[in-house]
């Protein structure tokens, strides 16, 4: 009877731990940041490799994927937008809502001085050449808890 009570307690707990959770995973292959999704704001700031000016890209992540919402830049040149909506604090600003799907990768070099923040907390500042991957996916709760998602 005691064994049956343990089973009746452990079985629901096991089911809960196997339940898939929506998560955002940001990784450079060495460091990884995993967070549960409701809606997360991601800010990627870096120095443009050619223009040598600061760029700020703002994204949001939710269970449906990643979306670019804003871009801030200081000059025009290789790979930078030419259509702006307004000027603020010395930056050209463009607000959009463009779906990027459920994964995105950025290649950074030390010259970029990149900083990646989630909800205003810096979670990654690559100091060497690295590919940073952003993924929205489902992962069993137990793997999120133990940091293996």
Short mmCIF file of N, CA and C in Angstrom, two decimals:
data_model
loop_
_atom_site.label_atom_id
_atom_site.label_comp_id
_atom_site.label_asym_id
_atom_site.label_seq_id
_atom_site.Cartn_x
_atom_site.Cartn_y
_atom_site.Cartn_z
N UNK A 1 0.83 -1.20 0.00
CA UNK A 1 0.00 0.00 0.00
C UNK A 1 0.87 1.26 0.00
N UNK A 2 1.95 1.24 0.77
CA UNK A 2 2.85 2.37 0.83
C UNK A 2 3.48 2.64 -0.53
N UNK A 3 3.80 1.60 -1.26
CA UNK A 3 4.36 1.73 -2.61
C UNK A 3 3.34 2.38 -3.55
N UNK A 4 2.08 2.02 -3.42
CA UNK A 4 1.04 2.61 -4.24
C UNK A 4 0.90 4.11 -3.96
N UNK A 5 1.01 4.53 -2.71
CA UNK A 5 0.93 5.94 -2.36
C UNK A 5 2.10 6.71 -2.98
N UNK A 6 3.28 6.16 -2.91
CA UNK A 6 4.45 6.80 -3.52
C UNK A 6 4.26 6.96 -5.02
N UNK A 7 3.78 5.90 -5.64
CA UNK A 7 3.55 5.95 -7.09
C UNK A 7 2.53 7.02 -7.44
N UNK A 8 1.44 7.08 -6.68
CA UNK A 8 0.39 8.06 -6.94
C UNK A 8 0.88 9.49 -6.74
N UNK A 9 1.90 9.66 -5.89
CA UNK A 9 2.49 10.98 -5.70
C UNK A 9 3.52 11.28 -6.80
N UNK A 10 4.37 10.34 -7.12
CA UNK A 10 5.46 10.56 -8.07
C UNK A 10 5.00 10.64 -9.52
N UNK A 11 3.99 9.87 -9.88
CA UNK A 11 3.54 9.85 -11.28
C UNK A 11 3.09 11.22 -11.77
N UNK A 12 2.22 11.94 -11.03
CA UNK A 12 1.84 13.28 -11.49
C UNK A 12 3.03 14.24 -11.56
N UNK A 13 3.96 14.10 -10.60
CA UNK A 13 5.16 14.95 -10.62
C UNK A 13 5.98 14.70 -11.87
N UNK A 14 6.12 13.45 -12.25
CA UNK A 14 6.87 13.08 -13.44
C UNK A 14 6.19 13.63 -14.69
N UNK A 15 4.89 13.54 -14.75
CA UNK A 15 4.13 14.07 -15.89
C UNK A 15 4.37 15.58 -16.01
N UNK A 16 4.32 16.28 -14.88
CA UNK A 16 4.54 17.73 -14.89
C UNK A 16 5.95 18.05 -15.39
N UNK A 17 6.95 17.31 -14.95
CA UNK A 17 8.33 17.57 -15.36
C UNK A 17 8.57 17.28 -16.84
N UNK A 18 7.73 16.45 -17.44
CA UNK A 18 7.87 16.15 -18.86
C UNK A 18 7.06 17.10 -19.74
N UNK A 19 6.24 17.93 -19.12
CA UNK A 19 5.39 18.86 -19.86
C UNK A 19 6.26 19.84 -20.64
N UNK A 20 5.96 20.07 -21.92
CA UNK A 20 6.79 21.00 -22.71
C UNK A 20 6.51 22.45 -22.35
N UNK A 21 7.58 23.21 -22.21
CA UNK A 21 7.48 24.64 -21.91
C UNK A 21 8.04 25.43 -23.08
N UNK A 22 7.46 26.59 -23.35
CA UNK A 22 8.00 27.50 -24.38
C UNK A 22 9.17 28.26 -23.77
N UNK A 23 10.32 28.20 -24.46
CA UNK A 23 11.53 28.85 -23.95
C UNK A 23 12.24 29.64 -25.04
N UNK A 24 13.02 30.60 -24.59
CA UNK A 24 13.96 31.32 -25.43
C UNK A 24 15.34 30.86 -25.03
N UNK A 25 16.12 30.41 -26.01
CA UNK A 25 17.49 29.96 -25.75
C UNK A 25 18.42 30.83 -26.59
N UNK A 26 19.37 31.48 -25.91
CA UNK A 26 20.39 32.28 -26.58
C UNK A 26 21.73 31.66 -26.22
N UNK A 27 22.50 31.28 -27.25
CA UNK A 27 23.74 30.55 -26.99
C UNK A 27 24.83 30.94 -27.97
N UNK A 28 26.06 30.96 -27.47
CA UNK A 28 27.21 31.17 -28.35
C UNK A 28 28.04 29.90 -28.47
N UNK A 29 27.48 28.77 -28.03
CA UNK A 29 28.19 27.50 -28.08
C UNK A 29 28.95 27.21 -26.80
N UNK A 30 29.28 28.25 -26.03
CA UNK A 30 29.97 28.09 -24.75
C UNK A 30 29.03 28.48 -23.61
N UNK A 31 28.42 29.65 -23.76
CA UNK A 31 27.47 30.16 -22.77
C UNK A 31 26.07 30.04 -23.34
N UNK A 32 25.13 29.73 -22.45
CA UNK A 32 23.75 29.60 -22.88
C UNK A 32 22.82 30.24 -21.86
N UNK A 33 21.83 30.94 -22.35
CA UNK A 33 20.82 31.57 -21.49
C UNK A 33 19.46 31.02 -21.92
N UNK A 34 18.74 30.42 -20.99
CA UNK A 34 17.41 29.88 -21.27
C UNK A 34 16.41 30.56 -20.35
N UNK A 35 15.30 31.02 -20.92
CA UNK A 35 14.27 31.61 -20.09
C UNK A 35 12.89 31.21 -20.60
N UNK A 36 11.97 31.08 -19.65
CA UNK A 36 10.59 30.76 -20.00
C UNK A 36 10.00 31.91 -20.78
N UNK A 37 9.14 31.59 -21.73
CA UNK A 37 8.53 32.63 -22.54
C UNK A 37 7.14 32.99 -22.07
N UNK A 38 6.91 34.22 -21.99
CA UNK A 38 5.66 34.92 -22.03
C UNK A 38 5.95 35.80 -23.22
N UNK A 39 6.53 36.96 -22.92
CA UNK A 39 7.09 37.81 -23.97
C UNK A 39 8.37 38.42 -23.41
N UNK A 40 9.45 38.30 -24.16
CA UNK A 40 10.76 38.82 -23.75
C UNK A 40 11.18 39.90 -24.73
N UNK A 41 11.82 40.93 -24.19
CA UNK A 41 12.41 41.97 -25.03
C UNK A 41 13.91 41.72 -25.10
N UNK A 42 14.43 41.70 -26.31
CA UNK A 42 15.84 41.45 -26.55
C UNK A 42 16.45 42.69 -27.19
N UNK A 43 17.57 43.12 -26.66
CA UNK A 43 18.29 44.25 -27.25
C UNK A 43 19.68 43.76 -27.65
N UNK A 44 20.04 44.03 -28.90
CA UNK A 44 21.35 43.68 -29.41
C UNK A 44 22.03 44.99 -29.81
N UNK A 45 23.06 45.37 -29.09
CA UNK A 45 23.78 46.60 -29.43
C UNK A 45 25.20 46.22 -29.82
N UNK A 46 25.70 46.90 -30.85
CA UNK A 46 27.04 46.58 -31.35
C UNK A 46 27.57 47.75 -32.18
N UNK A 47 28.86 47.71 -32.43
CA UNK A 47 29.51 48.69 -33.30
C UNK A 47 29.57 48.07 -34.70
N UNK A 48 29.04 48.79 -35.68
CA UNK A 48 29.02 48.30 -37.07
C UNK A 48 30.46 48.10 -37.54
N UNK A 49 30.73 46.94 -38.13
CA UNK A 49 32.08 46.57 -38.54
C UNK A 49 32.69 47.52 -39.57
N UNK A 50 31.88 48.08 -40.45
CA UNK A 50 32.38 48.96 -41.51
C UNK A 50 32.24 50.43 -41.12
N UNK A 51 31.04 50.84 -40.75
CA UNK A 51 30.76 52.24 -40.45
C UNK A 51 31.36 52.69 -39.11
N UNK A 52 31.60 51.73 -38.20
CA UNK A 52 32.15 51.98 -36.87
C UNK A 52 31.25 52.88 -36.02
N UNK A 53 29.95 52.77 -36.24
CA UNK A 53 28.98 53.51 -35.43
C UNK A 53 28.10 52.51 -34.69
N UNK A 54 27.45 52.99 -33.63
CA UNK A 54 26.63 52.10 -32.81
C UNK A 54 25.30 51.77 -33.49
N UNK A 55 24.93 50.50 -33.40
CA UNK A 55 23.66 50.00 -33.91
C UNK A 55 22.93 49.36 -32.73
N UNK A 56 21.64 49.58 -32.65
CA UNK A 56 20.83 48.91 -31.64
C UNK A 56 19.65 48.28 -32.36
N UNK A 57 19.51 46.98 -32.18
CA UNK A 57 18.38 46.25 -32.75
C UNK A 57 17.56 45.72 -31.59
N UNK A 58 16.26 45.96 -31.64
CA UNK A 58 15.37 45.48 -30.59
C UNK A 58 14.44 44.43 -31.17
N UNK A 59 14.35 43.32 -30.44
CA UNK A 59 13.51 42.20 -30.84
C UNK A 59 12.56 41.88 -29.71
N UNK A 60 11.51 41.16 -30.04
CA UNK A 60 10.68 40.55 -29.00
C UNK A 60 10.59 39.07 -29.33
N UNK A 61 10.44 38.28 -28.28
CA UNK A 61 10.30 36.84 -28.44
C UNK A 61 9.07 36.40 -27.66
N UNK A 62 8.27 35.57 -28.29
CA UNK A 62 7.15 34.94 -27.60
C UNK A 62 7.00 33.54 -28.18
N UNK A 63 6.00 32.81 -27.77
CA UNK A 63 5.89 31.42 -28.20
C UNK A 63 5.74 31.25 -29.70
N UNK A 64 5.35 32.32 -30.41
CA UNK A 64 5.20 32.20 -31.86
C UNK A 64 6.48 32.49 -32.61
N UNK A 65 7.50 33.05 -31.93
CA UNK A 65 8.77 33.28 -32.60
C UNK A 65 9.45 34.57 -32.20
N UNK A 66 10.39 34.98 -33.05
CA UNK A 66 11.17 36.19 -32.86
C UNK A 66 10.69 37.27 -33.83
N UNK A 67 10.64 38.51 -33.35
CA UNK A 67 10.18 39.63 -34.17
C UNK A 67 11.13 40.80 -33.98
N UNK A 68 11.55 41.42 -35.06
CA UNK A 68 12.31 42.66 -34.95
C UNK A 68 11.28 43.78 -34.78
N UNK A 69 11.52 44.66 -33.79
CA UNK A 69 10.55 45.72 -33.51
C UNK A 69 11.12 47.12 -33.74
N UNK A 70 12.44 47.28 -33.55
CA UNK A 70 13.04 48.59 -33.74
C UNK A 70 14.49 48.45 -34.18
N UNK A 71 14.95 49.46 -34.89
CA UNK A 71 16.37 49.55 -35.21
C UNK A 71 16.79 51.00 -35.02
N UNK A 72 17.93 51.20 -34.37
CA UNK A 72 18.49 52.52 -34.11
C UNK A 72 19.90 52.53 -34.70
N UNK A 73 20.23 53.55 -35.52
CA UNK A 73 21.56 53.65 -36.10
C UNK A 73 21.93 55.11 -36.26
N UNK A 74 23.23 55.39 -36.46
CA UNK A 74 23.70 56.78 -36.46
C UNK A 74 24.14 57.30 -37.82
N UNK A 75 24.34 56.43 -38.79
CA UNK A 75 24.72 56.90 -40.12
C UNK A 75 24.28 55.89 -41.18
N UNK A 76 24.52 56.23 -42.41
CA UNK A 76 24.11 55.37 -43.51
C UNK A 76 25.33 54.71 -44.12
N UNK A 77 25.17 53.48 -44.57
CA UNK A 77 26.28 52.78 -45.19
C UNK A 77 25.94 51.33 -45.40
N UNK A 78 26.97 50.53 -45.57
CA UNK A 78 26.83 49.11 -45.90
C UNK A 78 25.90 48.38 -44.94
N UNK A 79 24.82 47.85 -45.48
CA UNK A 79 23.90 47.03 -44.71
C UNK A 79 22.98 47.77 -43.75
N UNK A 80 23.01 49.08 -43.77
CA UNK A 80 22.14 49.86 -42.88
C UNK A 80 20.92 50.37 -43.63
N UNK A 81 19.80 50.51 -42.94
CA UNK A 81 18.59 50.98 -43.61
C UNK A 81 18.75 52.39 -44.17
N UNK A 82 18.02 52.66 -45.21
CA UNK A 82 18.00 54.01 -45.78
C UNK A 82 16.69 54.71 -45.47
N UNK A 83 15.68 53.94 -45.07
CA UNK A 83 14.37 54.52 -44.77
C UNK A 83 14.19 54.62 -43.26
N UNK A 84 14.10 55.82 -42.76
CA UNK A 84 13.93 56.04 -41.34
C UNK A 84 12.57 56.66 -41.08
N UNK A 85 12.13 56.56 -39.84
CA UNK A 85 10.85 57.14 -39.48
C UNK A 85 11.01 58.44 -38.71
N UNK A 86 12.05 58.51 -37.87
CA UNK A 86 12.31 59.76 -37.15
C UNK A 86 13.72 59.74 -36.59
N UNK A 87 14.15 60.86 -36.05
CA UNK A 87 15.46 61.05 -35.46
C UNK A 87 15.26 61.28 -33.96
N UNK A 88 16.03 60.57 -33.12
CA UNK A 88 15.92 60.74 -31.67
C UNK A 88 17.29 60.57 -31.02
N UNK A 89 17.71 61.56 -30.26
CA UNK A 89 18.99 61.52 -29.54
C UNK A 89 20.17 61.17 -30.43
N UNK A 90 20.19 61.67 -31.64
CA UNK A 90 21.29 61.42 -32.57
C UNK A 90 21.20 60.10 -33.32
N UNK A 91 20.12 59.36 -33.13
CA UNK A 91 19.92 58.09 -33.83
C UNK A 91 18.79 58.23 -34.85
N UNK A 92 18.97 57.54 -35.97
CA UNK A 92 17.86 57.34 -36.89
C UNK A 92 17.08 56.15 -36.33
N UNK A 93 15.76 56.20 -36.38
CA UNK A 93 14.94 55.16 -35.76
C UNK A 93 13.93 54.64 -36.77
N UNK A 94 13.78 53.34 -36.76
CA UNK A 94 12.76 52.69 -37.58
C UNK A 94 12.05 51.67 -36.70
N UNK A 95 10.73 51.81 -36.57
CA UNK A 95 9.92 50.86 -35.81
C UNK A 95 9.16 49.98 -36.79
N UNK A 96 9.22 48.69 -36.55
CA UNK A 96 8.57 47.71 -37.42
C UNK A 96 8.02 46.58 -36.56
N UNK A 97 7.44 45.62 -37.19
CA UNK A 97 7.02 44.37 -36.53
C UNK A 97 7.15 43.27 -37.58
N UNK A 98 8.37 42.77 -37.71
CA UNK A 98 8.67 41.80 -38.76
C UNK A 98 9.02 40.46 -38.13
N UNK A 99 8.32 39.42 -38.53
CA UNK A 99 8.60 38.07 -38.04
C UNK A 99 9.91 37.56 -38.61
N UNK A 100 10.73 36.98 -37.74
CA UNK A 100 12.01 36.41 -38.15
C UNK A 100 11.99 34.88 -38.06
N UNK A 101 10.84 34.32 -37.68
CA UNK A 101 10.76 32.87 -37.49
C UNK A 101 11.14 32.49 -36.07
N UNK A 102 11.52 31.26 -35.88
CA UNK A 102 11.82 30.77 -34.53
C UNK A 102 13.31 30.67 -34.24
N UNK A 103 14.14 31.02 -35.22
CA UNK A 103 15.58 31.02 -34.96
C UNK A 103 16.25 32.13 -35.75
N UNK A 104 17.35 32.60 -35.19
CA UNK A 104 18.09 33.71 -35.76
C UNK A 104 19.54 33.56 -35.30
N UNK A 105 20.48 33.89 -36.17
CA UNK A 105 21.90 33.83 -35.80
C UNK A 105 22.58 35.15 -36.15
N UNK A 106 23.47 35.59 -35.28
CA UNK A 106 24.29 36.77 -35.50
C UNK A 106 25.75 36.35 -35.39
N UNK A 107 26.60 36.81 -36.30
CA UNK A 107 28.04 36.56 -36.22
C UNK A 107 28.68 37.84 -35.69
N UNK A 108 29.40 37.73 -34.57
CA UNK A 108 30.07 38.89 -33.98
C UNK A 108 31.57 38.66 -33.96
N UNK A 109 32.31 39.77 -34.11
CA UNK A 109 33.76 39.76 -33.97
C UNK A 109 34.10 40.72 -32.84
N UNK A 110 35.31 40.64 -32.25
CA UNK A 110 35.64 41.53 -31.12
C UNK A 110 35.46 43.01 -31.45
N UNK A 111 35.68 43.39 -32.69
CA UNK A 111 35.53 44.77 -33.14
C UNK A 111 34.10 45.30 -32.93
N UNK A 112 33.11 44.39 -32.84
CA UNK A 112 31.71 44.80 -32.68
C UNK A 112 31.35 45.25 -31.26
N UNK A 113 32.10 44.82 -30.25
CA UNK A 113 31.77 45.15 -28.85
C UNK A 113 30.29 44.90 -28.58
N UNK A 114 29.80 43.74 -28.94
CA UNK A 114 28.38 43.41 -28.85
C UNK A 114 27.93 43.17 -27.41
N UNK A 115 26.69 43.56 -27.16
CA UNK A 115 26.02 43.27 -25.89
C UNK A 115 24.62 42.79 -26.21
N UNK A 116 24.24 41.69 -25.60
CA UNK A 116 22.90 41.14 -25.80
C UNK A 116 22.20 41.14 -24.45
N UNK A 117 21.03 41.79 -24.42
CA UNK A 117 20.25 41.90 -23.19
C UNK A 117 18.88 41.26 -23.38
N UNK A 118 18.37 40.68 -22.32
CA UNK A 118 17.00 40.17 -22.29
C UNK A 118 16.31 40.87 -21.13
N UNK A 119 15.23 41.57 -21.45
CA UNK A 119 14.49 42.35 -20.44
C UNK A 119 15.44 43.22 -19.62
N UNK A 120 16.32 43.95 -20.31
CA UNK A 120 17.25 44.92 -19.72
C UNK A 120 18.44 44.30 -18.99
N UNK A 121 18.56 42.98 -18.91
CA UNK A 121 19.69 42.33 -18.25
C UNK A 121 20.67 41.82 -19.30
N UNK A 122 21.94 42.29 -19.23
CA UNK A 122 22.95 41.83 -20.18
C UNK A 122 23.24 40.36 -19.88
N UNK A 123 23.04 39.52 -20.90
CA UNK A 123 23.25 38.08 -20.71
C UNK A 123 24.45 37.55 -21.49
N UNK A 124 24.93 38.34 -22.45
CA UNK A 124 26.05 37.88 -23.26
C UNK A 124 26.77 39.07 -23.87
N UNK A 125 28.11 39.06 -23.78
CA UNK A 125 28.96 40.08 -24.41
C UNK A 125 30.14 39.34 -25.04
N UNK A 126 29.96 38.86 -26.27
CA UNK A 126 31.04 38.07 -26.90
C UNK A 126 32.34 38.87 -27.01
N UNK A 127 33.46 38.22 -26.66
CA UNK A 127 34.77 38.88 -26.73
C UNK A 127 35.66 38.28 -27.80
N UNK A 128 35.17 37.26 -28.49
CA UNK A 128 35.93 36.66 -29.59
C UNK A 128 34.95 36.39 -30.73
N UNK A 129 35.48 36.00 -31.89
CA UNK A 129 34.60 35.68 -33.01
C UNK A 129 33.64 34.57 -32.57
N UNK A 130 32.37 34.83 -32.74
CA UNK A 130 31.39 33.83 -32.31
C UNK A 130 30.06 34.00 -33.03
N UNK A 131 29.40 32.88 -33.20
CA UNK A 131 28.06 32.86 -33.75
C UNK A 131 27.10 32.74 -32.57
N UNK A 132 26.19 33.71 -32.45
CA UNK A 132 25.20 33.68 -31.38
C UNK A 132 23.87 33.27 -31.98
N UNK A 133 23.29 32.22 -31.42
CA UNK A 133 22.02 31.68 -31.90
C UNK A 133 20.89 32.02 -30.94
N UNK A 134 19.78 32.46 -31.51
CA UNK A 134 18.57 32.78 -30.76
C UNK A 134 17.51 31.79 -31.22
N UNK A 135 16.90 31.06 -30.29
CA UNK A 135 15.90 30.06 -30.66
C UNK A 135 14.70 30.12 -29.73
N UNK A 136 13.53 30.04 -30.32
CA UNK A 136 12.29 29.88 -29.57
C UNK A 136 11.85 28.45 -29.83
N UNK A 137 11.66 27.70 -28.76
CA UNK A 137 11.28 26.29 -28.92
C UNK A 137 10.57 25.77 -27.68
N UNK A 138 10.10 24.56 -27.81
CA UNK A 138 9.49 23.87 -26.67
C UNK A 138 10.53 22.92 -26.11
N UNK A 139 10.54 22.81 -24.80
CA UNK A 139 11.51 21.96 -24.14
C UNK A 139 10.85 21.39 -22.88
N UNK A 140 11.08 20.10 -22.58
CA UNK A 140 10.50 19.54 -21.35
C UNK A 140 10.96 20.33 -20.13
N UNK A 141 10.04 20.58 -19.23
CA UNK A 141 10.29 21.38 -18.04
C UNK A 141 11.52 20.89 -17.27
N UNK A 142 11.71 19.61 -17.15
CA UNK A 142 12.85 19.06 -16.41
C UNK A 142 14.18 19.51 -17.03
N UNK A 143 14.24 19.58 -18.37
CA UNK A 143 15.48 20.00 -19.03
C UNK A 143 15.74 21.50 -18.83
N UNK A 144 14.67 22.28 -18.76
CA UNK A 144 14.83 23.71 -18.46
C UNK A 144 15.38 23.88 -17.05
N UNK A 145 14.83 23.15 -16.10
CA UNK A 145 15.23 23.26 -14.70
C UNK A 145 16.69 22.89 -14.51
N UNK A 146 17.16 21.84 -15.19
CA UNK A 146 18.55 21.41 -15.02
C UNK A 146 19.51 22.10 -15.99
N UNK A 147 19.00 23.02 -16.81
CA UNK A 147 19.85 23.80 -17.70
C UNK A 147 20.35 23.05 -18.91
N UNK A 148 19.61 22.10 -19.41
CA UNK A 148 20.04 21.29 -20.57
C UNK A 148 19.19 21.50 -21.81
N UNK A 149 18.39 22.53 -21.83
CA UNK A 149 17.52 22.75 -22.98
C UNK A 149 18.25 23.48 -24.08
#
